[in-house]
Short mmCIF file of C-alpha atoms in Angstrom, two decimals:
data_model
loop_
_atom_site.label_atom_id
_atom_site.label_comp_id
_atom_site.label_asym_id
_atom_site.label_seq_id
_atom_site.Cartn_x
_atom_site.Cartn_y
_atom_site.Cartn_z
CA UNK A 1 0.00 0.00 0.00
CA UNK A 2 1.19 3.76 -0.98
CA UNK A 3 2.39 5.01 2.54
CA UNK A 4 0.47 8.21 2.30
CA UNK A 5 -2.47 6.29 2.00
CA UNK A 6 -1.33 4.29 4.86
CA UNK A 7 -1.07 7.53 7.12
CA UNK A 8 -4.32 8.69 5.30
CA UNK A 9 -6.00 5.31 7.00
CA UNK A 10 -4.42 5.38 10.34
CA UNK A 11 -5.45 9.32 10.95
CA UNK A 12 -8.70 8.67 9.78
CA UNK A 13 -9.44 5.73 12.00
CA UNK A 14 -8.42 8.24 14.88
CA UNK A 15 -10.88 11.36 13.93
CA UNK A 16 -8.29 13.38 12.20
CA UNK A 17 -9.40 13.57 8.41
CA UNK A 18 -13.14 14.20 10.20
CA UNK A 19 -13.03 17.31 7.56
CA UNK A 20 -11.00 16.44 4.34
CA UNK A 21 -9.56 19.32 2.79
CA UNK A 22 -7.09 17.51 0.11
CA UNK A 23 -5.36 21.04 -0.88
CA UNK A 24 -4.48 21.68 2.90
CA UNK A 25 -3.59 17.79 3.68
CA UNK A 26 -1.45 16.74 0.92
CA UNK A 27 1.77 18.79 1.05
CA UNK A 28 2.18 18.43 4.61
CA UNK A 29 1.01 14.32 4.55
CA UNK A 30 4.31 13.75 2.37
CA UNK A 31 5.96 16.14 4.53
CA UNK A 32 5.51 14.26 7.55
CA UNK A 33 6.19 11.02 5.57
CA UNK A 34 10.20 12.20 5.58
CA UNK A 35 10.42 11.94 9.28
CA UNK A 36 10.51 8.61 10.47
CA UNK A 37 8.94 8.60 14.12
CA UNK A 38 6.12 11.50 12.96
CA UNK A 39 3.29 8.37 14.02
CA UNK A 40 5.53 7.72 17.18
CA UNK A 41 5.53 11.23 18.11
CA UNK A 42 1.23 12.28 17.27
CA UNK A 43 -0.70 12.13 20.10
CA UNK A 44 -3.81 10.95 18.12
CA UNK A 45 -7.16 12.04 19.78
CA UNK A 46 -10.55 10.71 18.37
CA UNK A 47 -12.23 14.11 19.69
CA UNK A 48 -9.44 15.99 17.48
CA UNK A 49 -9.37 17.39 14.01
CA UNK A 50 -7.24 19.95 13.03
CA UNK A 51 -5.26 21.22 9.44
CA UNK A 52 -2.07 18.95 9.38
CA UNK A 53 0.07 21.67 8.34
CA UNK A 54 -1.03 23.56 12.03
CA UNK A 55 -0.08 20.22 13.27
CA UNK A 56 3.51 20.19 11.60
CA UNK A 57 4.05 23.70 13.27
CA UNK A 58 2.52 22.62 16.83
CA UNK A 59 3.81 18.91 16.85
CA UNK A 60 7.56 19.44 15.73
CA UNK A 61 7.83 23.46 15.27
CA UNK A 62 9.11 25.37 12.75
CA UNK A 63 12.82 25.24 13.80
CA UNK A 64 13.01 21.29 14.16
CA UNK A 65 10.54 20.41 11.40
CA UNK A 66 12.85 21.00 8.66
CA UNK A 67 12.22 18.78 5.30
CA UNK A 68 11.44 19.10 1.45
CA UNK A 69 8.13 19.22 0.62
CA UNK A 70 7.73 17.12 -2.61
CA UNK A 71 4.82 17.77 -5.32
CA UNK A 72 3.36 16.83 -8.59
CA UNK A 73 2.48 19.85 -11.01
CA UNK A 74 0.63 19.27 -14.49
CA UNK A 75 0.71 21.39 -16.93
CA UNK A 76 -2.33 19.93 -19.61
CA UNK A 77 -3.29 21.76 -23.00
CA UNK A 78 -3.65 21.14 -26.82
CA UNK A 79 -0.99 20.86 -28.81
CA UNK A 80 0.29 24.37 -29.79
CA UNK A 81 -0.93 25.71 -26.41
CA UNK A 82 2.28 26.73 -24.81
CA UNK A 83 2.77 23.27 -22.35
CA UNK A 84 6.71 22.91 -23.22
CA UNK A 85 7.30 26.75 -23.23
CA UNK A 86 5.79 26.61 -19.54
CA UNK A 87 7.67 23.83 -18.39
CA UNK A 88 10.94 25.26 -19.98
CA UNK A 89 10.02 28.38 -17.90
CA UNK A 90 9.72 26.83 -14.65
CA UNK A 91 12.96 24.23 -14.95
CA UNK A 92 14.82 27.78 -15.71
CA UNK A 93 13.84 29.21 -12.81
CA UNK A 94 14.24 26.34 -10.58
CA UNK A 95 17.98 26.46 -12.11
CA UNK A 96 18.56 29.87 -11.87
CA UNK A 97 17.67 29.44 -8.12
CA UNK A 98 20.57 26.92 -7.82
CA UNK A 99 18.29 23.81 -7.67
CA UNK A 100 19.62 20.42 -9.32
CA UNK A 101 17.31 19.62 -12.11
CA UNK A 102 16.65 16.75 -14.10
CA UNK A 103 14.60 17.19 -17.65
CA UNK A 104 12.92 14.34 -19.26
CA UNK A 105 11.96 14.00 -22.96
CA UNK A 106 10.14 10.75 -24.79
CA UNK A 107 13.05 8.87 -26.32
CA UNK A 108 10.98 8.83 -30.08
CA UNK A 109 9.75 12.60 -29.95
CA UNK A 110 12.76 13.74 -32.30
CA UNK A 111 10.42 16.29 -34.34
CA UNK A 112 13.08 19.06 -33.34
CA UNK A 113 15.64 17.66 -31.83
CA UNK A 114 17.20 14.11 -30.75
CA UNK A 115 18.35 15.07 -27.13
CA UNK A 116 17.19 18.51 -26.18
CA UNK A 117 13.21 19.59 -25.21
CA UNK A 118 12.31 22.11 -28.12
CA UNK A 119 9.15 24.37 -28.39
CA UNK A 120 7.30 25.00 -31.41
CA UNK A 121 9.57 28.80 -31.45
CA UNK A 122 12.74 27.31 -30.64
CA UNK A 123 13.06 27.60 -27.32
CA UNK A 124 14.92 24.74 -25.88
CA UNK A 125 16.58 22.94 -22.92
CA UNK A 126 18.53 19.56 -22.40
CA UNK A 127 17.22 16.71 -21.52
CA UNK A 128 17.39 12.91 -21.09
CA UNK A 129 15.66 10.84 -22.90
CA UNK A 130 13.68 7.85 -21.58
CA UNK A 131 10.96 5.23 -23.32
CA UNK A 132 10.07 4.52 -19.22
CA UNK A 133 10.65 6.73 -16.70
CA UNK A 134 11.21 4.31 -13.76
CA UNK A 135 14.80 3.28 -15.56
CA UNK A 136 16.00 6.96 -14.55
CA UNK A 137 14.85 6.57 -11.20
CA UNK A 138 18.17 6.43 -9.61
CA UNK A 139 18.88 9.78 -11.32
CA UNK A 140 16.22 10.93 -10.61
CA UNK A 141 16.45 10.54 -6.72
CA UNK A 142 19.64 12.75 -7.34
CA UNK A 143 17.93 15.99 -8.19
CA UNK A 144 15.42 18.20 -6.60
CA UNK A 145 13.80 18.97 -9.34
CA UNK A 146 12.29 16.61 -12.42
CA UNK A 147 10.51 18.16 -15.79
CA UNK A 148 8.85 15.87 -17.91
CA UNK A 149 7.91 16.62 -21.21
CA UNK A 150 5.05 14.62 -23.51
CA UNK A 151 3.96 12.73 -20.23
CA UNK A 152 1.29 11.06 -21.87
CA UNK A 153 3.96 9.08 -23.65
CA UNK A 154 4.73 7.28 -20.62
CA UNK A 155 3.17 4.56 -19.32
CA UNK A 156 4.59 4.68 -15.69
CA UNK A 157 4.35 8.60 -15.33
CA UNK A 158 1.76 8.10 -12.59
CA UNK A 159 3.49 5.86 -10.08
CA UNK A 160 7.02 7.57 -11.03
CA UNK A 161 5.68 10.54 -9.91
CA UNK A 162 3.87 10.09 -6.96
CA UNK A 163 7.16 8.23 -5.82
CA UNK A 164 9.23 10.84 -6.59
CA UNK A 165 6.96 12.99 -5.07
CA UNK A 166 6.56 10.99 -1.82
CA UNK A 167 10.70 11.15 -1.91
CA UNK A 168 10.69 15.24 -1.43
CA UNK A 169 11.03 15.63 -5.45
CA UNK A 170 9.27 18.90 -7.08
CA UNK A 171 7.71 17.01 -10.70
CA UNK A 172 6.53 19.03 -13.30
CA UNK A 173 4.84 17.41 -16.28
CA UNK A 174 3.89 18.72 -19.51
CA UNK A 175 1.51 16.39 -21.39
CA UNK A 176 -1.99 16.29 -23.69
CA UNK A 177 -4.79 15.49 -21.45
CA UNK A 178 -6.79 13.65 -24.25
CA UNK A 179 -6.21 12.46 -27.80
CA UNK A 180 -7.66 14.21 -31.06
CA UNK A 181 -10.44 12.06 -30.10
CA UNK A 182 -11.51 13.47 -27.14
CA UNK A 183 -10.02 10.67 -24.34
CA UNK A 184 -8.11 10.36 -22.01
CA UNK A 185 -4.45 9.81 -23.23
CA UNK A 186 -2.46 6.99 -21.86
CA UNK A 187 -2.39 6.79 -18.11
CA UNK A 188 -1.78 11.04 -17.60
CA UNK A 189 -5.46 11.92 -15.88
CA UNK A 190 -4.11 9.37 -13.17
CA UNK A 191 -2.06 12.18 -12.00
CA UNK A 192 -4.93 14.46 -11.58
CA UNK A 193 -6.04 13.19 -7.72
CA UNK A 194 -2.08 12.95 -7.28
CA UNK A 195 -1.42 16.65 -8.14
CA UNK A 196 -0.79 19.48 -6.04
CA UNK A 197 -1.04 21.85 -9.04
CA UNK A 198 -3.16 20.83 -12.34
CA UNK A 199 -3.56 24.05 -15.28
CA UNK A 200 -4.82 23.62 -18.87
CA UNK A 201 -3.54 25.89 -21.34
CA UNK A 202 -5.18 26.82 -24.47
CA UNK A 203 -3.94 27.25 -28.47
CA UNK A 204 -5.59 29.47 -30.62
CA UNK A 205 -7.59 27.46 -33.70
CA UNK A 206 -5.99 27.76 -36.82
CA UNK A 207 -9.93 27.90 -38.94
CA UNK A 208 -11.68 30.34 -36.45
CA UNK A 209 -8.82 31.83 -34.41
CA UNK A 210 -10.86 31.42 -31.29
CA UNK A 211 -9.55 29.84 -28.28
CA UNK A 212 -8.65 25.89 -28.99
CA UNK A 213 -9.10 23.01 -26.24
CA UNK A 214 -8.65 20.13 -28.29
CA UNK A 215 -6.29 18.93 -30.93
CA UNK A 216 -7.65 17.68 -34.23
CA UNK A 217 -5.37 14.92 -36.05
CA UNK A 218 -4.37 16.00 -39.34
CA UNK A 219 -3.69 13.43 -42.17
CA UNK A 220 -5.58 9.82 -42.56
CA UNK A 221 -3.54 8.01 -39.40
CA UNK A 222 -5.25 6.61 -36.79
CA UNK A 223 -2.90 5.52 -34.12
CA UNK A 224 -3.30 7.33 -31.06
CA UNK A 225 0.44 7.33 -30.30
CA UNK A 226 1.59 9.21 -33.39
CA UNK A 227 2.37 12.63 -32.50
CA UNK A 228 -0.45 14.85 -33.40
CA UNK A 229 0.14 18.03 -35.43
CA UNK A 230 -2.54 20.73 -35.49
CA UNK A 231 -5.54 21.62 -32.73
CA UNK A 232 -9.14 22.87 -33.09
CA UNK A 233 -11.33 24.48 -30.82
#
C-alpha cells in the first residue's frame, strides 16, 4: 500500500481527516512522511481534528521540522498551447535558483531535436531521454527537481511521480490530457487526484482563431500514439 495512503487510513481511523480538505492535507502528509517517528511522536485524539500543516508547526515546530516538501504539477493543454514553453520556464527558474534539475523528454519525440526539449519557437533545454521513466529513477532521486515533457507518452508517469513525489522531489509534467479524439491519453489523468497543481492551457484554432481546447489529427492516421500536429477548438 502507498504510505500516504497508509497515514491517510491510520489518521482517519483516529478522527483526524473528520473534515477532508485535500489542498491543505497533501503537502504536509508527504511532509511528515520524511520523518521517520512523525506516528511515534502524534498524540492521536478521536475528539481531534485539526489542518495537518497547524499540526507540523505545533507537533515538531518550525525550527526542528525541517524537510522538502515534494509535489506533482501538471501542466495539460492542446498541442500548440504553450505546455513545453511553460515547463521550460519553470525548470529555468528552478535552475537559476541553484536547484539540481533533471529534464525528461520521450526517447521517439525527435520532431526538433534528438536530445534537447524544443518548443514550437525554438526555445529549448537539455534533456534525457527515456521510453520509461522508472529506468532513470536512480537519477532521478539525485535531483530536486524533475521536468517531464510529452507525459502522456509514458506509461509509468503516474506511479514515477507520486514516488518521486513521496521522496521530497518537485515534478513538473507537460503532457496532452486527451487524444484528437476526445479521451483520455495513456495513463496522464491518473495524476490528476495525485497533483498538487493541475492548469490547462489553451492554443488558438488555426480555422476560427478562437480559443482551442482540443487537438484535431491531421492526415488519414489513426494511431493514437503518433504525435499529433494541429488543434481545433
Amino acid at each position: 500500500m502507498n504510505k500516504r495512503k497508509e497515514l491517510y487510513k491510520i489518521l482517519d481511523t483516529t478522527g483526524w481527516l473528520e473534515q477532508k480538505q485535500d489542498n491543505v492535507l497533501t503537502p504536509p502528509l508527504r511532509a511528515l512522511l520524511q520523518v521517520p517517528s512523525t506516528l511515534a511522536a502524534l498524540e492521536l485524539r478521536p475528539d481531534t481534528s485539526i489542518p495537518l500543516m497547524f499540526l507540523n508547526e505545533t507537533a515538531f515546530g518550525k525550527s526542528s521540522f525541517q524537510t522538502k516538501l515534494g509535489a506533482n504539477f501538471v501542466i495539460f493543454g492542446p498541442m500548440f498551447s504553450g505546455k513545453s514553453t511553460e515547463l521550460i520556464r519553470r525548470m529555468r527558474r528552478y535552475q537559476i535558483a541553484k536547484h539540481d534539475c533533471l529534464l525528461i523528454k520521450y526517447a521517439n519525440d525527435d520532431r526538433y531535436d534528438k536530445t534537447d526539449v524544443v518548443t514550437h519557437d525554438r526555445q529549448s533545454l537539455p534533456a534525457v531521454m527515456a521510453m520509461e521513466l522508472t529506468k532513470l529513477k536512480e537519477k532521478a532521486l539525485q535531483v530536486e527537481v524533475i521536468g517531464i515533457d510529452e507525459g502522456q507518452f509514458f506509461p509509468d508517469v503516474s506511479d514515477f511521480c507520486e514516488d518521486m513525489a513521496n521522496e521530497g522531489k518537485v515534478v513538473i509534467v507537460a503532457a496532452l490530457d486527451g487524444t484528437f479524439q476526445r479521451v483520455g491519453f495513456g495513463r496522464i489523468l491518473e495524476l490528476v487526484p495525485l497533483a498538487e497543481s493541475v492548469v490547462k492551457l489553451q492554443a488558438v484554432c488555426v480555422i476560427c482563431y478562437s480559443n482551442a481546447s482540443y487537438t484535431k489529427r491531421i492526415g488519414n492516421e489513426k494511431e493514437v500514439r503518433g504525435l499529433p500536429l494541429a488543434q481545433i477548438s
